[in-house]
PDB file of C-alpha atoms in Angstrom:
ATOM      1  CA  MET A 109     103.785 207.947 254.824  1.00  0.00           C
ATOM      2  CA  THR A 110     107.055 206.193 255.721  1.00  0.00           C
ATOM      3  CA  GLN A 111     110.269 208.158 255.306  1.00  0.00           C
ATOM      4  CA  SER A 112     112.460 206.487 252.668  1.00  0.00           C
ATOM      5  CA  PRO A 113     116.072 205.924 253.802  1.00  0.00           C
ATOM      6  CA  GLN A 114     118.632 208.584 252.896  1.00  0.00           C
ATOM      7  CA  ARG A 115     120.439 207.901 249.633  1.00  0.00           C
ATOM      8  CA  VAL A 116     124.215 207.614 249.840  1.00  0.00           C
ATOM      9  CA  ALA A 117     126.523 209.102 247.204  1.00  0.00           C
ATOM     10  CA  ILE A 118     130.219 208.599 246.552  1.00  0.00           C
ATOM     11  CA  VAL A 119     132.108 211.425 244.833  1.00  0.00           C
ATOM     12  CA  THR A 120     135.735 210.757 243.873  1.00  0.00           C
ATOM     13  CA  GLY A 121     138.350 213.488 243.683  1.00  0.00           C
ATOM     14  CA  ALA A 122     136.128 215.559 245.952  1.00  0.00           C
ATOM     15  CA  ALA A 123     138.706 217.458 248.011  1.00  0.00           C
ATOM     16  CA  ARG A 124     138.487 220.484 245.715  1.00  0.00           C
ATOM     17  CA  GLY A 125     137.159 221.844 242.438  1.00  0.00           C
ATOM     18  CA  ILE A 126     134.276 220.152 240.621  1.00  0.00           C
ATOM     19  CA  GLY A 127     134.324 217.200 243.048  1.00  0.00           C
ATOM     20  CA  ALA A 128     133.979 219.372 246.154  1.00  0.00           C
ATOM     21  CA  ALA A 129     131.198 221.468 244.579  1.00  0.00           C
ATOM     22  CA  THR A 130     129.380 218.294 243.522  1.00  0.00           C
ATOM     23  CA  ALA A 131     129.677 216.687 246.962  1.00  0.00           C
ATOM     24  CA  GLN A 132     128.296 219.832 248.598  1.00  0.00           C
ATOM     25  CA  ARG A 133     125.449 220.092 246.085  1.00  0.00           C
ATOM     26  CA  LEU A 134     124.404 216.450 246.586  1.00  0.00           C
ATOM     27  CA  ALA A 135     124.486 216.942 250.360  1.00  0.00           C
ATOM     28  CA  ALA A 136     122.268 220.017 249.935  1.00  0.00           C
ATOM     29  CA  ASP A 137     119.944 217.816 247.856  1.00  0.00           C
ATOM     30  CA  GLY A 138     119.596 215.565 250.909  1.00  0.00           C
ATOM     31  CA  LEU A 139     122.065 212.775 250.193  1.00  0.00           C
ATOM     32  CA  ALA A 140     124.717 211.479 252.576  1.00  0.00           C
ATOM     33  CA  VAL A 141     128.055 211.900 250.791  1.00  0.00           C
ATOM     34  CA  ALA A 142     131.321 209.968 250.905  1.00  0.00           C
ATOM     35  CA  VAL A 143     134.108 212.351 249.900  1.00  0.00           C
ATOM     36  CA  ILE A 144     136.905 210.297 248.367  1.00  0.00           C
ATOM     37  CA  ASP A 145     140.338 211.685 247.615  1.00  0.00           C
ATOM     38  CA  LEU A 146     143.888 210.360 247.508  1.00  0.00           C
ATOM     39  CA  GLU A 147     144.521 211.592 251.055  1.00  0.00           C
ATOM     40  CA  GLU A 148     141.764 211.357 253.656  1.00  0.00           C
ATOM     41  CA  ALA A 149     143.011 214.581 255.281  1.00  0.00           C
ATOM     42  CA  ALA A 150     142.527 216.469 251.989  1.00  0.00           C
ATOM     43  CA  ALA A 151     138.859 215.407 251.883  1.00  0.00           C
ATOM     44  CA  LYS A 152     138.231 216.769 255.387  1.00  0.00           C
ATOM     45  CA  GLY A 153     137.559 220.352 254.224  1.00  0.00           C
ATOM     46  CA  THR A 154     134.686 219.258 251.989  1.00  0.00           C
ATOM     47  CA  VAL A 155     133.251 217.093 254.783  1.00  0.00           C
ATOM     48  CA  ASP A 156     133.467 219.984 257.254  1.00  0.00           C
ATOM     49  CA  ALA A 157     131.613 222.271 254.805  1.00  0.00           C
ATOM     50  CA  ILE A 158     128.861 219.670 254.348  1.00  0.00           C
ATOM     51  CA  GLU A 159     128.500 219.052 258.087  1.00  0.00           C
ATOM     52  CA  ALA A 160     128.484 222.785 258.835  1.00  0.00           C
ATOM     53  CA  ALA A 161     125.498 223.074 256.476  1.00  0.00           C
ATOM     54  CA  GLY A 162     123.709 220.269 258.357  1.00  0.00           C
ATOM     55  CA  GLY A 163     124.547 217.368 256.033  1.00  0.00           C
ATOM     56  CA  ARG A 164     126.074 213.918 256.577  1.00  0.00           C
ATOM     57  CA  ALA A 165     129.468 213.174 255.076  1.00  0.00           C
ATOM     58  CA  LEU A 166     132.486 210.919 255.414  1.00  0.00           C
ATOM     59  CA  ALA A 167     136.087 211.543 254.319  1.00  0.00           C
ATOM     60  CA  VAL A 168     137.779 208.507 252.774  1.00  0.00           C
ATOM     61  CA  GLY A 169     141.335 208.252 251.472  1.00  0.00           C
ATOM     62  CA  ALA A 170     141.832 205.983 248.454  1.00  0.00           C
ATOM     63  CA  ASP A 171     143.824 205.726 245.248  1.00  0.00           C
ATOM     64  CA  VAL A 172     141.037 204.942 242.771  1.00  0.00           C
ATOM     65  CA  SER A 173     143.468 203.147 240.457  1.00  0.00           C
ATOM     66  CA  ASP A 174     144.207 200.565 243.196  1.00  0.00           C
ATOM     67  CA  ALA A 175     141.658 197.725 243.318  1.00  0.00           C
ATOM     68  CA  GLU A 176     142.197 196.839 246.990  1.00  0.00           C
ATOM     69  CA  GLN A 177     141.930 200.450 248.144  1.00  0.00           C
ATOM     70  CA  VAL A 178     138.748 200.935 246.101  1.00  0.00           C
ATOM     71  CA  GLN A 179     137.121 197.820 247.571  1.00  0.00           C
ATOM     72  CA  ALA A 180     138.088 198.865 251.100  1.00  0.00           C
ATOM     73  CA  ALA A 181     136.781 202.400 250.545  1.00  0.00           C
ATOM     74  CA  VAL A 182     133.410 201.304 249.148  1.00  0.00           C
ATOM     75  CA  THR A 183     132.967 198.727 251.930  1.00  0.00           C
ATOM     76  CA  ARG A 184     133.727 201.395 254.516  1.00  0.00           C
ATOM     77  CA  VAL A 185     131.167 203.762 252.964  1.00  0.00           C
ATOM     78  CA  ALA A 186     128.513 201.018 253.058  1.00  0.00           C
ATOM     79  CA  GLU A 187     129.282 200.288 256.721  1.00  0.00           C
ATOM     80  CA  GLU A 188     129.477 203.891 257.944  1.00  0.00           C
ATOM     81  CA  LEU A 189     127.000 205.801 255.759  1.00  0.00           C
ATOM     82  CA  GLY A 190     124.859 203.101 254.156  1.00  0.00           C
ATOM     83  CA  ALA A 191     124.673 201.318 250.791  1.00  0.00           C
ATOM     84  CA  PRO A 192     126.028 203.677 248.106  1.00  0.00           C
ATOM     85  CA  THR A 193     123.580 203.988 245.211  1.00  0.00           C
ATOM     86  CA  VAL A 194     125.012 207.140 243.627  1.00  0.00           C
ATOM     87  CA  LEU A 195     128.541 207.232 242.201  1.00  0.00           C
ATOM     88  CA  VAL A 196     130.220 210.263 240.641  1.00  0.00           C
ATOM     89  CA  ASN A 197     133.531 209.349 239.001  1.00  0.00           C
ATOM     90  CA  ASN A 198     135.240 212.717 239.050  1.00  0.00           C
ATOM     91  CA  ALA A 199     138.827 211.934 240.140  1.00  0.00           C
ATOM     92  CA  GLY A 200     141.252 213.093 237.505  1.00  0.00           C
ATOM     93  CA  VAL A 201     144.828 214.095 236.818  1.00  0.00           C
ATOM     94  CA  THR A 202     146.643 215.683 233.901  1.00  0.00           C
ATOM     95  CA  ARG A 203     150.112 214.901 232.591  1.00  0.00           C
ATOM     96  CA  ASP A 204     150.067 217.152 229.535  1.00  0.00           C
ATOM     97  CA  ASN A 205     152.733 216.999 226.858  1.00  0.00           C
ATOM     98  CA  LEU A 206     153.072 216.776 223.106  1.00  0.00           C
ATOM     99  CA  LEU A 207     153.150 213.200 221.817  1.00  0.00           C
ATOM    100  CA  PHE A 208     156.898 213.088 221.129  1.00  0.00           C
ATOM    101  CA  LYS A 209     157.651 214.265 224.672  1.00  0.00           C
ATOM    102  CA  MET A 210     155.015 212.154 226.462  1.00  0.00           C
ATOM    103  CA  THR A 211     156.402 209.384 228.654  1.00  0.00           C
ATOM    104  CA  GLU A 212     154.845 205.971 229.308  1.00  0.00           C
ATOM    105  CA  SER A 213     154.377 207.090 232.893  1.00  0.00           C
ATOM    106  CA  ASP A 214     152.460 210.223 231.725  1.00  0.00           C
ATOM    107  CA  TRP A 215     150.192 207.917 229.722  1.00  0.00           C
ATOM    108  CA  ASP A 216     149.735 205.221 232.381  1.00  0.00           C
ATOM    109  CA  THR A 217     149.027 207.650 235.237  1.00  0.00           C
ATOM    110  CA  VAL A 218     146.224 209.381 233.327  1.00  0.00           C
ATOM    111  CA  MET A 219     144.689 206.079 232.138  1.00  0.00           C
ATOM    112  CA  GLY A 220     144.988 204.643 235.647  1.00  0.00           C
ATOM    113  CA  VAL A 221     143.044 207.385 237.390  1.00  0.00           C
ATOM    114  CA  HIS A 222     140.405 208.141 234.755  1.00  0.00           C
ATOM    115  CA  LEU A 223     139.672 204.782 233.133  1.00  0.00           C
ATOM    116  CA  ARG A 224     140.839 202.099 235.542  1.00  0.00           C
ATOM    117  CA  GLY A 225     139.646 204.224 238.478  1.00  0.00           C
ATOM    118  CA  SER A 226     136.138 204.688 237.058  1.00  0.00           C
ATOM    119  CA  PHE A 227     135.956 200.978 236.201  1.00  0.00           C
ATOM    120  CA  LEU A 228     137.054 199.868 239.677  1.00  0.00           C
ATOM    121  CA  MET A 229     134.691 202.283 241.442  1.00  0.00           C
ATOM    122  CA  ALA A 230     131.716 201.339 239.260  1.00  0.00           C
ATOM    123  CA  ARG A 231     132.407 197.613 239.680  1.00  0.00           C
ATOM    124  CA  ALA A 232     132.556 197.930 243.466  1.00  0.00           C
ATOM    125  CA  ALA A 233     129.496 200.187 243.789  1.00  0.00           C
ATOM    126  CA  GLN A 234     127.157 198.496 241.303  1.00  0.00           C
ATOM    127  CA  LYS A 235     126.579 195.587 243.710  1.00  0.00           C
ATOM    128  CA  TYR A 236     124.756 197.915 246.117  1.00  0.00           C
ATOM    129  CA  MET A 237     122.784 199.552 243.304  1.00  0.00           C
ATOM    130  CA  VAL A 238     121.665 196.208 241.883  1.00  0.00           C
ATOM    131  CA  GLU A 239     120.619 195.006 245.367  1.00  0.00           C
ATOM    132  CA  GLN A 240     118.584 198.203 245.909  1.00  0.00           C
ATOM    133  CA  LYS A 241     117.219 198.071 242.333  1.00  0.00           C
ATOM    134  CA  TRP A 242     118.113 201.781 242.054  1.00  0.00           C
ATOM    135  CA  GLY A 243     121.319 203.542 241.137  1.00  0.00           C
ATOM    136  CA  ARG A 244     122.926 206.512 239.428  1.00  0.00           C
ATOM    137  CA  ILE A 245     126.415 206.594 237.926  1.00  0.00           C
ATOM    138  CA  VAL A 246     127.817 209.852 236.546  1.00  0.00           C
ATOM    139  CA  ASN A 247     131.205 209.886 234.823  1.00  0.00           C
ATOM    140  CA  LEU A 248     133.142 213.079 234.152  1.00  0.00           C
ATOM    141  CA  SER A 249     134.444 213.374 230.608  1.00  0.00           C
ATOM    142  CA  SER A 250     135.642 216.627 228.995  1.00  0.00           C
ATOM    143  CA  THR A 251     135.473 218.621 225.771  1.00  0.00           C
ATOM    144  CA  SER A 252     139.073 217.376 225.429  1.00  0.00           C
ATOM    145  CA  ALA A 253     137.490 214.076 224.310  1.00  0.00           C
ATOM    146  CA  LEU A 254     137.036 215.855 220.958  1.00  0.00           C
ATOM    147  CA  GLY A 255     140.815 216.295 220.732  1.00  0.00           C
ATOM    148  CA  ASN A 256     143.131 218.783 222.400  1.00  0.00           C
ATOM    149  CA  ARG A 257     146.754 219.613 221.596  1.00  0.00           C
ATOM    150  CA  GLY A 258     149.153 218.380 224.272  1.00  0.00           C
ATOM    151  CA  GLN A 259     146.613 215.986 225.773  1.00  0.00           C
ATOM    152  CA  THR A 260     146.882 212.692 223.879  1.00  0.00           C
ATOM    153  CA  ASN A 261     146.546 210.794 227.152  1.00  0.00           C
ATOM    154  CA  TYR A 262     143.804 212.932 228.728  1.00  0.00           C
ATOM    155  CA  SER A 263     141.654 213.208 225.601  1.00  0.00           C
ATOM    156  CA  THR A 264     141.909 209.452 225.028  1.00  0.00           C
ATOM    157  CA  ALA A 265     140.846 208.737 228.615  1.00  0.00           C
ATOM    158  CA  LYS A 266     137.982 211.259 228.469  1.00  0.00           C
ATOM    159  CA  ALA A 267     136.726 209.800 225.157  1.00  0.00           C
ATOM    160  CA  GLY A 268     137.000 206.312 226.655  1.00  0.00           C
ATOM    161  CA  LEU A 269     134.743 207.318 229.537  1.00  0.00           C
ATOM    162  CA  GLN A 270     131.971 208.093 227.062  1.00  0.00           C
ATOM    163  CA  GLY A 271     132.012 204.537 225.683  1.00  0.00           C
ATOM    164  CA  PHE A 272     132.283 203.190 229.236  1.00  0.00           C
ATOM    165  CA  THR A 273     129.168 205.164 230.231  1.00  0.00           C
ATOM    166  CA  LYS A 274     127.083 203.931 227.305  1.00  0.00           C
ATOM    167  CA  THR A 275     127.978 200.306 228.039  1.00  0.00           C
ATOM    168  CA  LEU A 276     127.163 200.640 231.750  1.00  0.00           C
ATOM    169  CA  ALA A 277     123.784 202.120 230.755  1.00  0.00           C
ATOM    170  CA  ILE A 278     123.057 199.048 228.604  1.00  0.00           C
ATOM    171  CA  GLU A 279     124.231 196.477 231.177  1.00  0.00           C
ATOM    172  CA  LEU A 280     122.739 198.026 234.316  1.00  0.00           C
ATOM    173  CA  GLY A 281     119.512 199.539 233.020  1.00  0.00           C
ATOM    174  CA  LYS A 282     117.334 196.536 233.877  1.00  0.00           C
ATOM    175  CA  PHE A 283     118.377 196.898 237.524  1.00  0.00           C
ATOM    176  CA  GLY A 284     117.062 200.461 237.764  1.00  0.00           C
ATOM    177  CA  VAL A 285     120.541 201.930 237.369  1.00  0.00           C
ATOM    178  CA  THR A 286     121.291 204.801 234.979  1.00  0.00           C
ATOM    179  CA  ALA A 287     124.727 205.848 233.749  1.00  0.00           C
ATOM    180  CA  ASN A 288     125.395 209.244 232.230  1.00  0.00           C
ATOM    181  CA  CYS A 289     128.385 211.356 231.337  1.00  0.00           C
ATOM    182  CA  ILE A 290     129.156 215.062 231.700  1.00  0.00           C
ATOM    183  CA  ALA A 291     131.771 216.667 229.470  1.00  0.00           C
ATOM    184  CA  PRO A 292     132.693 220.057 230.960  1.00  0.00           C
ATOM    185  CA  GLY A 293     134.105 222.809 228.810  1.00  0.00           C
ATOM    186  CA  PHE A 294     136.348 225.497 230.277  1.00  0.00           C
ATOM    187  CA  ILE A 295     135.812 225.570 234.048  1.00  0.00           C
ATOM    188  CA  VAL A 296     137.574 227.877 236.513  1.00  0.00           C
ATOM    189  CA  SER A 297     139.414 225.388 238.767  1.00  0.00           C
ATOM    190  CA  ASP A 298     142.817 224.374 240.103  1.00  0.00           C
ATOM    191  CA  MET A 299     143.275 222.145 237.070  1.00  0.00           C
ATOM    192  CA  THR A 300     142.767 224.953 234.530  1.00  0.00           C
ATOM    193  CA  ARG A 301     144.974 227.265 236.596  1.00  0.00           C
ATOM    194  CA  ALA A 302     147.708 224.634 236.307  1.00  0.00           C
ATOM    195  CA  THR A 303     147.218 224.562 232.527  1.00  0.00           C
ATOM    196  CA  ALA A 304     147.586 228.358 232.280  1.00  0.00           C
ATOM    197  CA  GLU A 305     150.738 228.114 234.384  1.00  0.00           C
ATOM    198  CA  ARG A 306     152.143 225.325 232.228  1.00  0.00           C
ATOM    199  CA  ILE A 307     151.771 227.366 229.042  1.00  0.00           C
ATOM    200  CA  GLY A 308     153.045 230.498 230.797  1.00  0.00           C
ATOM    201  CA  GLU A 309     149.895 232.628 230.515  1.00  0.00           C
ATOM    202  CA  ASP A 310     148.601 235.139 233.038  1.00  0.00           C
ATOM    203  CA  TRP A 311     145.486 233.630 234.658  1.00  0.00           C
ATOM    204  CA  ASP A 312     143.093 236.568 234.133  1.00  0.00           C
ATOM    205  CA  THR A 313     144.186 236.985 230.526  1.00  0.00           C
ATOM    206  CA  TYR A 314     143.785 233.242 229.961  1.00  0.00           C
ATOM    207  CA  VAL A 315     140.235 233.201 231.406  1.00  0.00           C
ATOM    208  CA  ALA A 316     139.199 236.275 229.386  1.00  0.00           C
ATOM    209  CA  ALA A 317     140.538 234.743 226.160  1.00  0.00           C
ATOM    210  CA  ARG A 318     138.744 231.449 226.782  1.00  0.00           C
ATOM    211  CA  ALA A 319     135.462 233.191 227.732  1.00  0.00           C
ATOM    212  CA  LYS A 320     135.558 235.098 224.433  1.00  0.00           C
ATOM    213  CA  GLU A 321     135.316 231.802 222.523  1.00  0.00           C
ATOM    214  CA  ILE A 322     132.296 230.599 224.539  1.00  0.00           C
ATOM    215  CA  PRO A 323     128.802 231.442 223.195  1.00  0.00           C
ATOM    216  CA  VAL A 324     127.417 232.336 226.647  1.00  0.00           C
ATOM    217  CA  ALA A 325     130.421 234.674 227.015  1.00  0.00           C
ATOM    218  CA  ARG A 326     131.671 233.507 230.387  1.00  0.00           C
ATOM    219  CA  ALA A 327     133.894 230.827 231.873  1.00  0.00           C
ATOM    220  CA  GLY A 328     132.233 227.845 233.507  1.00  0.00           C
ATOM    221  CA  GLN A 329     132.056 227.547 237.278  1.00  0.00           C
ATOM    222  CA  VAL A 330     132.299 224.327 239.288  1.00  0.00           C
ATOM    223  CA  GLU A 331     128.667 224.861 240.348  1.00  0.00           C
ATOM    224  CA  ASP A 332     127.588 224.556 236.696  1.00  0.00           C
ATOM    225  CA  ILE A 333     128.814 220.968 236.692  1.00  0.00           C
ATOM    226  CA  ALA A 334     127.455 220.195 240.171  1.00  0.00           C
ATOM    227  CA  HIS A 335     124.014 221.347 239.005  1.00  0.00           C
ATOM    228  CA  THR A 336     124.085 218.926 236.058  1.00  0.00           C
ATOM    229  CA  VAL A 337     125.189 216.049 238.313  1.00  0.00           C
ATOM    230  CA  SER A 338     122.280 216.919 240.611  1.00  0.00           C
ATOM    231  CA  PHE A 339     119.868 216.489 237.688  1.00  0.00           C
ATOM    232  CA  PHE A 340     121.339 213.154 236.552  1.00  0.00           C
ATOM    233  CA  VAL A 341     121.169 211.597 240.035  1.00  0.00           C
ATOM    234  CA  SER A 342     117.680 212.882 240.788  1.00  0.00           C
ATOM    235  CA  GLU A 343     114.651 210.611 241.140  1.00  0.00           C
ATOM    236  CA  GLY A 344     113.106 212.257 238.096  1.00  0.00           C
ATOM    237  CA  ALA A 345     115.973 211.427 235.729  1.00  0.00           C
ATOM    238  CA  GLY A 346     115.335 207.672 235.688  1.00  0.00           C
ATOM    239  CA  PHE A 347     114.544 207.623 231.952  1.00  0.00           C
ATOM    240  CA  VAL A 348     117.759 209.436 231.008  1.00  0.00           C
ATOM    241  CA  SER A 349     120.631 206.994 230.543  1.00  0.00           C
ATOM    242  CA  GLY A 350     123.701 206.498 228.377  1.00  0.00           C
ATOM    243  CA  GLN A 351     123.857 210.208 227.574  1.00  0.00           C
ATOM    244  CA  VAL A 352     126.842 212.491 227.175  1.00  0.00           C
ATOM    245  CA  ILE A 353     126.029 216.118 227.932  1.00  0.00           C
ATOM    246  CA  TYR A 354     128.513 218.842 227.093  1.00  0.00           C
ATOM    247  CA  VAL A 355     128.303 221.529 229.769  1.00  0.00           C
ATOM    248  CA  ALA A 356     130.402 224.006 227.880  1.00  0.00           C
ATOM    249  CA  GLY A 357     128.409 227.203 227.359  1.00  0.00           C
ATOM    250  CA  GLY A 358     127.644 226.313 223.750  1.00  0.00           C
ATOM    251  CA  PRO A 359     127.239 223.424 221.310  1.00  0.00           C
ATOM    252  CA  LYS A 360     129.835 220.647 221.276  1.00  0.00           C
ATOM    253  CA  ALA A 361     129.442 217.089 220.050  1.00  0.00           C
TER     254      ALA A 361
END
């Protein structure tokens, strides 16, 4: 039986948090992983962790909202690791504020990274997926897509990613490419720590209060999201496409 070539995944925003956990999980699943972050040096830690565990990885610096940088990054991945057929659009930023205090720059920055970034990455990577007649795209949404005070920009972007996912599923399905979306609930990460800081709450108190509202009675961990990504990109998930799954410890819709 001939050994099929190693699949290559791209994970954006993979220097830390959900992105880093996802990159490490996909490497453990046997994929070669391109770790993309704004600064190549920041992605190095994730790459080192993957290589130390015996995996193949590449650190790539790119601003996902910049079309030229995205094209250069994806081309480099194809040349150095192989044709990327798995894409996880995880890169994200927050610029939280109430509507009357939100600046155009707060709005544009969040739209640029989440929506434009996911579009540019998917457009660049789909070529390789279509050629291989196999691909997996996973976009990271959020329970904030259902509305969240102080996050007009973020919740709009995260809701937009759900429509983006469903359309990709329709357009790319005939080429053997699936597109799915994960909407995390409360996850312990740098981003949620920053939120607690912004609203002036003690971290442990904040986590305990949030966990109390969650049916499974605990905060989410980055590994919870990585596990769901692992399912979506697996060989066996080829008949699951255009779905939004809330990984939030309870029902959301």
